[in-house]
Amino acid sequence: MKKRLLRLLFLSGTIVTLLTACEYDFIVPTPPPPPPPAGDTISFSQDIQPIFTAKCVTCHPVVYKPDLTAGNSFNALKTGSYVVDSVPASSKLYQKVNTGGSMASYITADQVGLIYRWIYAGAKNN
Ligand code: HEC
């Protein structure tokens, strides 16, 4: 009886260890941020383009599309379907700059938040 109990304890310990080990084996996708407050206003020209100009244009379009230079960026993002305002978190632009995306190292979390809010508010050319 005592032996069985010990074996059970040992087994459950192993299971717990295995389960916790698994947690680190998978990359858990970051959940989409909470919806911005109603009436949230983000301006493409005032809030978003300055991020592209400061952090992205050395490579876009020089190295790769989309063209993120002022005057070209909005059309490049819209025609290339980089923004999906009906499901903001599925936007390629957002996924690339968000944690885990290949562009995440070029941008701060606050700036990613601004981009998300801009897409959420309808990705307007405002
Ligand atoms: C050092 C150069 C460099 C910088 C800086 C850079 N990118 Fe990129 N970007 C690339 C390269 C190379 C690719 C293609 C490989 C990939 O998708 O990771 C790319 C791909 C992308 C894509 C996907 C394009 C596609 O059609 O699949 C998006 C969107 C993007 N970058 C946005 C940004 C944004 C926004 C910034 C600024 C915060 C930025 N990038 C900064 C080099 C750069």
CSV table of C-alpha atoms and ligand atoms in Angstrom, one decimal:
chain,number,residue,atom,x,y,z
A,1,MET,CA,0.0,0.0,0.0
A,2,LYS,CA,2.7,2.4,1.0
A,3,LYS,CA,4.8,1.4,-2.0
A,4,ARG,CA,1.8,2.1,-4.3
A,5,LEU,CA,1.4,5.5,-2.8
A,6,LEU,CA,5.0,6.3,-3.3
A,7,ARG,CA,4.9,5.1,-6.9
A,8,LEU,CA,1.8,7.3,-7.5
A,9,LEU,CA,3.6,10.2,-6.0
A,10,PHE,CA,6.6,9.6,-8.2
A,11,LEU,CA,4.5,9.2,-11.3
A,12,SER,CA,2.5,12.4,-10.6
A,13,GLY,CA,5.8,14.2,-10.1
A,14,THR,CA,7.0,13.0,-13.5
A,15,ILE,CA,3.8,14.1,-15.1
A,16,VAL,CA,4.1,17.5,-13.6
A,17,THR,CA,7.7,17.8,-14.7
A,18,LEU,CA,6.8,16.7,-18.2
A,19,LEU,CA,3.9,19.2,-18.4
A,20,THR,CA,6.0,22.1,-17.2
A,21,ALA,CA,8.7,21.1,-19.6
A,22,CYS,CA,6.2,21.2,-22.5
A,23,GLU,CA,5.3,24.8,-21.6
A,24,TYR,CA,8.7,25.9,-22.9
A,25,ASP,CA,8.7,23.7,-26.0
A,26,PHE,CA,6.0,25.7,-27.8
A,27,ILE,CA,5.9,29.3,-28.8
A,28,VAL,CA,2.6,30.5,-27.5
A,29,PRO,CA,1.2,33.2,-29.8
A,30,THR,CA,0.7,36.5,-28.0
A,31,PRO,CA,-3.0,37.2,-27.6
A,32,PRO,CA,-4.3,40.3,-29.4
A,33,PRO,CA,-4.2,43.4,-27.2
A,34,PRO,CA,-7.5,44.6,-25.7
A,35,PRO,CA,-9.6,46.8,-27.9
A,36,PRO,CA,-8.7,50.4,-27.7
A,37,PRO,CA,-11.2,52.7,-25.9
A,38,ALA,CA,-14.2,54.0,-27.9
A,39,GLY,CA,-13.4,57.2,-29.7
A,40,ASP,CA,-9.7,56.4,-29.8
A,41,THR,CA,-8.1,58.6,-32.4
A,42,ILE,CA,-4.8,57.7,-34.1
A,43,SER,CA,-3.5,59.7,-37.0
A,44,PHE,CA,-1.5,58.0,-39.7
A,45,SER,CA,0.5,61.1,-40.6
A,46,GLN,CA,1.1,62.2,-37.0
A,47,ASP,CA,1.5,58.9,-35.2
A,48,ILE,CA,2.3,56.1,-37.6
A,49,GLN,CA,4.4,57.6,-40.5
A,50,PRO,CA,7.0,59.1,-38.0
A,51,ILE,CA,7.6,55.5,-36.7
A,52,PHE,CA,8.2,54.3,-40.3
A,53,THR,CA,10.4,57.2,-41.1
A,54,ALA,CA,12.5,56.7,-38.0
A,55,LYS,CA,12.7,53.0,-37.8
A,56,CYS,CA,11.8,51.3,-41.1
A,57,VAL,CA,12.7,53.3,-44.3
A,58,THR,CA,16.4,52.4,-44.2
A,59,CYS,CA,15.3,49.0,-45.4
A,60,HIS,CA,11.8,49.6,-46.8
A,61,PRO,CA,11.7,49.8,-49.8
A,62,VAL,CA,15.5,49.7,-50.2
A,63,VAL,CA,15.8,46.0,-49.2
A,64,TYR,CA,12.2,44.8,-49.2
A,65,LYS,CA,8.6,45.8,-49.8
A,66,PRO,CA,6.4,47.4,-48.5
A,67,ASP,CA,7.5,50.9,-49.3
A,68,LEU,CA,7.2,52.7,-46.0
A,69,THR,CA,8.5,56.1,-47.1
A,70,ALA,CA,6.2,59.1,-46.5
A,71,GLY,CA,3.7,59.6,-49.3
A,72,ASN,CA,4.0,56.0,-50.5
A,73,SER,CA,3.5,54.0,-47.3
A,74,PHE,CA,-0.3,54.2,-47.1
A,75,ASN,CA,-0.9,52.9,-50.6
A,76,ALA,CA,1.8,50.3,-50.3
A,77,LEU,CA,0.2,48.9,-47.1
A,78,LYS,CA,-3.4,49.0,-48.5
A,79,THR,CA,-2.7,47.5,-51.9
A,80,GLY,CA,-0.4,44.8,-50.5
A,81,SER,CA,-3.1,43.8,-48.0
A,82,TYR,CA,-0.8,44.4,-45.1
A,83,VAL,CA,-3.7,45.7,-42.9
A,84,VAL,CA,-6.9,43.9,-42.2
A,85,ASP,CA,-9.0,46.4,-40.2
A,86,SER,CA,-11.9,43.8,-39.7
A,87,VAL,CA,-9.5,41.6,-37.8
A,88,PRO,CA,-6.6,43.8,-36.7
A,89,ALA,CA,-4.5,41.1,-35.1
A,90,SER,CA,-4.4,39.2,-38.4
A,91,SER,CA,-2.7,42.1,-40.2
A,92,LYS,CA,0.7,41.2,-41.6
A,93,LEU,CA,2.0,44.6,-40.7
A,94,TYR,CA,1.0,44.0,-37.0
A,95,GLN,CA,2.2,40.4,-36.9
A,96,LYS,CA,5.6,41.4,-38.3
A,97,VAL,CA,6.3,44.1,-35.7
A,98,ASN,CA,4.6,42.3,-32.8
A,99,THR,CA,6.6,40.1,-30.3
A,100,GLY,CA,7.8,37.1,-32.3
A,101,GLY,CA,7.6,38.8,-35.6
A,102,SER,CA,10.7,39.3,-37.7
A,103,MET,CA,10.5,43.1,-37.5
A,104,ALA,CA,9.9,43.2,-33.7
A,105,SER,CA,13.5,44.2,-32.9
A,106,TYR,CA,13.2,47.5,-34.9
A,107,ILE,CA,10.3,48.9,-32.9
A,108,THR,CA,9.2,49.5,-29.3
A,109,ALA,CA,6.1,47.9,-27.6
A,110,ASP,CA,4.5,51.3,-27.4
A,111,GLN,CA,4.9,51.8,-31.1
A,112,VAL,CA,3.5,48.4,-31.8
A,113,GLY,CA,0.5,49.5,-29.7
A,114,LEU,CA,0.0,52.6,-31.8
A,115,ILE,CA,0.1,50.6,-35.0
A,116,TYR,CA,-2.5,48.2,-33.6
A,117,ARG,CA,-4.8,51.1,-32.5
A,118,TRP,CA,-4.4,52.7,-36.0
A,119,ILE,CA,-5.5,49.4,-37.7
A,120,TYR,CA,-8.3,48.9,-35.2
A,121,ALA,CA,-9.6,52.4,-35.9
A,122,GLY,CA,-10.0,51.5,-39.6
A,123,ALA,CA,-6.5,52.0,-40.9
A,124,LYS,CA,-7.4,55.4,-42.3
A,125,ASN,CA,-5.2,57.8,-44.2
A,126,ASN,CA,-5.7,60.6,-41.7
B,1,HEC,C1,17.4,46.2,-41.3
B,1,HEC,C2,16.5,46.2,-42.4
B,1,HEC,C3,15.0,46.3,-42.0
B,1,HEC,C4,14.4,47.2,-41.1
B,1,HEC,C5,15.0,48.3,-40.3
B,1,HEC,C6,13.0,46.9,-41.2
B,1,HEC,N1,12.7,45.8,-42.0
B,1,HEC,FE1,10.9,45.0,-42.5
B,1,HEC,N2,11.8,43.6,-43.6
B,1,HEC,C7,13.2,43.5,-43.9
B,1,HEC,C8,13.4,42.3,-44.7
B,1,HEC,C9,14.8,41.8,-45.2
B,1,HEC,C10,12.1,41.7,-44.9
B,1,HEC,C11,11.8,40.4,-45.6
B,1,HEC,C12,12.1,39.2,-44.6
B,1,HEC,C13,11.0,39.1,-43.6
B,1,HEC,O1,9.8,39.1,-43.9
B,1,HEC,O2,11.4,38.9,-42.4
B,1,HEC,C14,11.2,42.5,-44.2
B,1,HEC,C15,9.8,42.3,-44.2
B,1,HEC,C16,8.8,43.1,-43.7
B,1,HEC,C17,7.4,43.0,-43.9
B,1,HEC,C18,6.7,41.8,-44.6
B,1,HEC,C19,6.8,42.1,-46.1
B,1,HEC,C20,6.1,41.0,-46.9
B,1,HEC,O3,5.6,41.3,-48.0
B,1,HEC,O4,6.1,39.9,-46.5
B,1,HEC,C21,6.8,44.0,-43.2
B,1,HEC,C22,5.3,44.3,-43.1
B,1,HEC,C23,7.8,44.8,-42.6
B,1,HEC,N3,9.1,44.3,-42.9
B,1,HEC,C24,7.6,45.9,-41.9
B,1,HEC,C25,8.7,46.7,-41.2
B,1,HEC,C26,8.4,47.8,-40.3
B,1,HEC,C27,7.0,48.3,-40.0
B,1,HEC,C28,9.6,48.2,-39.9
B,1,HEC,C29,10.0,49.3,-39.0
B,1,HEC,C30,9.4,49.2,-37.6
B,1,HEC,C31,10.7,47.4,-40.6
B,1,HEC,N4,10.0,46.4,-41.4
B,1,HEC,C32,12.0,47.6,-40.5
B,1,HEC,C33,14.1,44.4,-43.5
B,1,HEC,C34,13.9,45.4,-42.6
